[in-house]
XYZ file of C-alpha atoms in Angstrom:
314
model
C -26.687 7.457 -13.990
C -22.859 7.324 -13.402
C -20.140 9.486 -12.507
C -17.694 9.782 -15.402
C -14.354 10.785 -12.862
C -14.735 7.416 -11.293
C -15.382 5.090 -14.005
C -13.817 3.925 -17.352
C -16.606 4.228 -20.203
C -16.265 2.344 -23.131
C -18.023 3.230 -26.175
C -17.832 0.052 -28.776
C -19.330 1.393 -31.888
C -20.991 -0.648 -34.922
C -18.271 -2.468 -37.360
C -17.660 -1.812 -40.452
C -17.994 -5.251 -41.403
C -20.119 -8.245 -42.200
C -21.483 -8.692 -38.461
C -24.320 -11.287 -39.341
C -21.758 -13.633 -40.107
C -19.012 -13.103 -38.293
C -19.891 -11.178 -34.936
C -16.156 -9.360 -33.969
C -18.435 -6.718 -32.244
C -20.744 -8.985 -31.270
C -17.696 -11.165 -30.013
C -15.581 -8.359 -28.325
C -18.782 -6.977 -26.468
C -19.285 -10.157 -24.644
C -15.968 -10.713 -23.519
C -16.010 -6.938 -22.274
C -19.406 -7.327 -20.453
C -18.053 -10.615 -19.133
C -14.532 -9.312 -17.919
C -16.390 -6.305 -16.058
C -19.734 -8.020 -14.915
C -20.001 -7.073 -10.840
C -17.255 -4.212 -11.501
C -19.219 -0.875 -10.782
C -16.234 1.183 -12.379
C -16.714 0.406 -16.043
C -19.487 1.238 -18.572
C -19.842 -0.547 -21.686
C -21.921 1.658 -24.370
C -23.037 -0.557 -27.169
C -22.980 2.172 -30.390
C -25.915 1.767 -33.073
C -23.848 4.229 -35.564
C -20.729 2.204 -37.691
C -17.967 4.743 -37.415
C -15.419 5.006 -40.734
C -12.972 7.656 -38.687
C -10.736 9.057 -36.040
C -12.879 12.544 -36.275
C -16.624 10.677 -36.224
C -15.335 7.951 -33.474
C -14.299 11.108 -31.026
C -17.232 13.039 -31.821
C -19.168 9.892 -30.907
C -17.412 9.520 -28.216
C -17.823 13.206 -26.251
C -21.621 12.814 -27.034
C -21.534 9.821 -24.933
C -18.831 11.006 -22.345
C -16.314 8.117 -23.118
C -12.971 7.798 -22.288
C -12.532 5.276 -24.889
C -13.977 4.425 -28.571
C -13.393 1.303 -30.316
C -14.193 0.756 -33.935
C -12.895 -1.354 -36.859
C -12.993 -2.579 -40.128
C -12.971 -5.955 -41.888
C -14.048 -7.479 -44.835
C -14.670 -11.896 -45.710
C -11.455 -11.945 -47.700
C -8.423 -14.223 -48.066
C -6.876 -11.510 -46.022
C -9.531 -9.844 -43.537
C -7.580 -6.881 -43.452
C -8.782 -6.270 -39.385
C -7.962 -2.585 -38.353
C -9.373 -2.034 -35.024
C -8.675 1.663 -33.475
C -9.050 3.093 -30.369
C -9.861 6.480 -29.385
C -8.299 7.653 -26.079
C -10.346 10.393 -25.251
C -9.143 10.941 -21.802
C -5.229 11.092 -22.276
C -4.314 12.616 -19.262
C -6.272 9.968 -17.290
C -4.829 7.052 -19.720
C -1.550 7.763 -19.979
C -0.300 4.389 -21.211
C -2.058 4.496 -24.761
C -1.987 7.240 -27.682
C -5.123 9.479 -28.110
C -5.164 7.339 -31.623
C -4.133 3.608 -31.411
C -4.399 0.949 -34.328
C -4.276 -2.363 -34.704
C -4.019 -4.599 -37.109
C -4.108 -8.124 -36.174
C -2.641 -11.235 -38.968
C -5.326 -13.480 -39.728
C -6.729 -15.582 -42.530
C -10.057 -16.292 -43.700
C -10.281 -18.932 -42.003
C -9.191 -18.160 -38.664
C -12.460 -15.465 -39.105
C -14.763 -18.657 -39.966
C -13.867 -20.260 -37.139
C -13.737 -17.581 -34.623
C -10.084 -17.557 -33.456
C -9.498 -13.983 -34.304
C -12.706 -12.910 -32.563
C -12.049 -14.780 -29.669
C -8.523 -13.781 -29.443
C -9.385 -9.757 -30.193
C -12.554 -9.816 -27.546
C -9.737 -11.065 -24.786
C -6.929 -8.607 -25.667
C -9.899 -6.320 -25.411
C -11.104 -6.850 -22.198
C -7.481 -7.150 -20.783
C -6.603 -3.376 -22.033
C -10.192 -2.583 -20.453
C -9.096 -4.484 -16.920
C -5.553 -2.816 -16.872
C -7.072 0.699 -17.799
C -9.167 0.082 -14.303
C -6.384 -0.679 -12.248
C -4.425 2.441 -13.649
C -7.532 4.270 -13.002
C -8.114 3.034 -9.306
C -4.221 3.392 -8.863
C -5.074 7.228 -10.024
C -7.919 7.821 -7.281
C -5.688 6.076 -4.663
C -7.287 2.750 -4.415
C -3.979 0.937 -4.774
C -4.988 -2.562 -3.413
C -7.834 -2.718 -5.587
C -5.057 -1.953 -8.502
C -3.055 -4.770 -7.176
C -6.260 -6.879 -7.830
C -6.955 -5.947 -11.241
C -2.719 -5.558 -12.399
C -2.662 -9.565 -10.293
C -5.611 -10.751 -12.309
C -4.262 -9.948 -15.367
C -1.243 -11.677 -14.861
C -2.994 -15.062 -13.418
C -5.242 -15.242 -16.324
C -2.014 -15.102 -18.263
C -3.671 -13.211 -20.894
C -1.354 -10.536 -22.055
C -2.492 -8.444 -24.258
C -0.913 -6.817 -27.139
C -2.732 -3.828 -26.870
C -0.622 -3.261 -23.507
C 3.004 -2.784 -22.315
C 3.801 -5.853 -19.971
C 6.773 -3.020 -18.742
C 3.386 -1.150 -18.154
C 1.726 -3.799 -15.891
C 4.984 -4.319 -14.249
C 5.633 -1.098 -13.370
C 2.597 0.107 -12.294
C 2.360 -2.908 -10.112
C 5.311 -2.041 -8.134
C 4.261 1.277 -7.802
C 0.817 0.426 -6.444
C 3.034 -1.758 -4.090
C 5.263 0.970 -3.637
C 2.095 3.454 -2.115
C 1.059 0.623 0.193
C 4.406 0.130 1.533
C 4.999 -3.129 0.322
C 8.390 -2.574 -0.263
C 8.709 -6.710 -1.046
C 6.478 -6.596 -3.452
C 7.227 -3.279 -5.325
C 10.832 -4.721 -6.279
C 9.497 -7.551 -7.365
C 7.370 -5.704 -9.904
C 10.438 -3.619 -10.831
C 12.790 -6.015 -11.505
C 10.089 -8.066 -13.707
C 9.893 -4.753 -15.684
C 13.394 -3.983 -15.640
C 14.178 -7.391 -17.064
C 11.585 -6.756 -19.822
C 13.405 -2.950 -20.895
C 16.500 -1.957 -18.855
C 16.683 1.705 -20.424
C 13.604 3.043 -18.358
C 15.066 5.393 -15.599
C 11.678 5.370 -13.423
C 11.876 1.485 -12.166
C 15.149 1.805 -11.229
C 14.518 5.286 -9.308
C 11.310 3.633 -7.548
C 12.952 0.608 -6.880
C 15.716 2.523 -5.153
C 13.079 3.835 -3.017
C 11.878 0.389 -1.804
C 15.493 -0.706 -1.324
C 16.407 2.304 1.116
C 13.210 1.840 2.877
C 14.138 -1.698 3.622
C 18.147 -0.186 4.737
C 19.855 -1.708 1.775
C 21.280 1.227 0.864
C 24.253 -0.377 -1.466
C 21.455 -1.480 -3.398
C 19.432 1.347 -3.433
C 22.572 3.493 -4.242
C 23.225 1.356 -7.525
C 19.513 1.843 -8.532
C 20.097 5.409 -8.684
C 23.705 5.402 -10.795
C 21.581 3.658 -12.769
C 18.557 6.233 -13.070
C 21.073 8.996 -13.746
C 23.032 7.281 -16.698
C 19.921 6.490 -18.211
C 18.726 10.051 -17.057
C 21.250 12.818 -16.045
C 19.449 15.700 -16.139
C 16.741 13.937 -13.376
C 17.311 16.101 -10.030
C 15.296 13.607 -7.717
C 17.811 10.900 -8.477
C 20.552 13.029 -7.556
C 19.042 14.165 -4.470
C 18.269 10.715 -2.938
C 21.911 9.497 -4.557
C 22.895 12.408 -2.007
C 20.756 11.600 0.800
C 21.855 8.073 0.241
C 25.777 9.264 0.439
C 24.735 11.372 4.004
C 23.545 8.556 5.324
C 26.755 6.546 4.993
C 28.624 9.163 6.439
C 29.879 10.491 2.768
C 29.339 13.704 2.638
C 31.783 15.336 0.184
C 30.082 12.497 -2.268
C 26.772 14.075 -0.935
C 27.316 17.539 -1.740
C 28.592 16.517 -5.025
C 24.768 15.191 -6.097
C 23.326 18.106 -4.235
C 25.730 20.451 -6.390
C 24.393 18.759 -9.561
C 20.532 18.724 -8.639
C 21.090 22.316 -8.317
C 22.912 23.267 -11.404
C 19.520 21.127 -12.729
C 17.425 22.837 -11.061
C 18.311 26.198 -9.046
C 15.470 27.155 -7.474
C 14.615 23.478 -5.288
C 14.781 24.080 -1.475
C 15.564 21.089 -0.817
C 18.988 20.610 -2.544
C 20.165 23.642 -0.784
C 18.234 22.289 2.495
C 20.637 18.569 2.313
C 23.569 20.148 1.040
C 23.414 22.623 3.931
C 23.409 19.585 6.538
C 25.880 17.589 4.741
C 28.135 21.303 5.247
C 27.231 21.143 8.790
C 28.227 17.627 9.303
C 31.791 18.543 7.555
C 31.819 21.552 9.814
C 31.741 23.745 6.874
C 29.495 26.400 9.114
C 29.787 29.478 6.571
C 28.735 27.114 3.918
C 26.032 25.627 5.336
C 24.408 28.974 6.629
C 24.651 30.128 2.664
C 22.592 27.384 2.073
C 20.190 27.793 4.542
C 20.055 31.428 3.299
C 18.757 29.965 0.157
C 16.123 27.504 1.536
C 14.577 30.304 3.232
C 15.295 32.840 0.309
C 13.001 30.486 -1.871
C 10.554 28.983 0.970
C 10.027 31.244 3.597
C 7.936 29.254 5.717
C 10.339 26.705 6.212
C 11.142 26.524 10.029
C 13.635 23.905 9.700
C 15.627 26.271 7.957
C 15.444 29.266 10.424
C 16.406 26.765 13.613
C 19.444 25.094 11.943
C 20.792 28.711 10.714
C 20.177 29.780 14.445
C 22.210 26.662 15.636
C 25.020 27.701 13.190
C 24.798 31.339 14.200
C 25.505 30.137 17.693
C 28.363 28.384 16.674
């Protein structure tokens, strides 16, 4: 009755555990069904089989077409010993978790009689569920509903550990990023830049938003940035270039277009900007050779053939 591509389907299987008692399934399923009710993009698959590994929770798992399996282990002891694991079935799609998570959560015997750990597991729970959504609607390219669920998250102020709060950041900016929101993708950047300031991709993206809005100083430090963290990324070069071309510094220009190339020698485009940065300098020969190139590798490049005509003519 429902289309797997657009959905996240969660398969909760029976605990190993004394459930009569104390109810962590029972506990965790009705904060997920809660957390989802009147969201047509998540299933929640109630298991009748208790699962006692990785191998039988995936199996489980592609019988019922889930992305995700959730099992666990406890016992009524001084020490609980709660081991909950998640199987990420759909990897490519969930990019943000391993195919084989674990956790295992401190608690006491008596924080499992009085139903602190439950309640506290069945929220991180449903938060990993929510933010799995919004990746997933970010994914199909519904990016203000991902704003909704990533913004939700974050008013509940129930962060789970079961997610990166770099993660949320991030991909909030991004999903601000695609809807041109250029405000309110650095906002999400620097939040996740404060929380780990040796990820290359926030400061690359948040370079983006800061040339979009002409603050190219800004945007230009974003990128030394991304390439100390990251020198062998040939994107950060080329917008360091394009960044340089704009401010009427093209020798620094070419030198980023000369590196993205020795990166990678077979991208148009580096030999496309390097070519007009030699044709601003008046560097005609040059520039041709490069648009020799561009053409060499993408012959259906027209921009190519009509500025090596212009230089021809010169």
């Amino acid at each position: 009755d429902y289309c797997k591509e657009d959905k996240v389907i969660v398969l909760v299987a029976a605990f190993d555990g004394p459930e009569e008692r104390y109810g962590l399934r029972r506990q965790m399923l009705e904060d997920l069904q809660e957390a989802t009710k009147g969201y047509e993009d998540t299933v929640i698959i109630e298991g009748d089989d208790v699962v006692t590994s990785s191998e039988s929770a995936r199996e489980l798992g592609e019988d019922e077409k889930a992305d995700l399996v959730i099992w666990a282990w406890y016992r009524p002891t001084e020490n609980p010993n709660i081991t909950v694991h998640i199987e990420n079935l759909s990897p490519t799609d969930f990019i943000t978790i391993q195919e084989s998570e674990t956790y295992q959560p401190q608690a006491s015997l008596a924080q499992l009689e009085s139903f602190e750990i439950q309640r506290q597991l069945g929220s991180e729970t449903s938060t990993l569920i929510s933010f799995l959504n919004g990746m997933l609607r970010f994914e199909s390219g519904d990016y203000k509903a991902a704003i909704e669920y990533f913004e939700k998250i974050l008013e509940e102020d129930d962060i789970s550990t079961l997610i990166s709060l770099y993660d949320l950041f991030f991909n909030l900016g991004n999903s601000h990023l695609a809807l041109g929101n250029h405000e309110g993708a650095i906002q999400g950047y620097d939040e996740a830049i404060e929380l780990d300031s040796q990820k290359a991709d926030a400061y690359f993206n948040r370079g983006i938003s800061y040339f979009v809005l002409g603050q190219n100083k800004r945007a230009i430090e974003d990128y030394d940035k991304a390439i100390e963290i990251n020198p062998e990324d040939a994107s950060a070069y080329i917008n360091r270039g394009n960044l340089h071309a704009d401010l009427g510094q093209d020798e620094r220009a070419i030198e980023d277009f000369d590196k993205a190339i020795e990166i990678n020698p077979e991208d148009a485009v580096s030999y496309y900007n390097r070519g007009i940065s030699y044709l601003a300098l008046g560097q005609y020969e040059q520039a041709i050779e490069d648009f020799d190139k561009v053409i060499e590798v993408n012959p259906e490049d027209a921009t190519a053939y009509y500025n090596r005509g212009l230089l021809h003519a010169k």
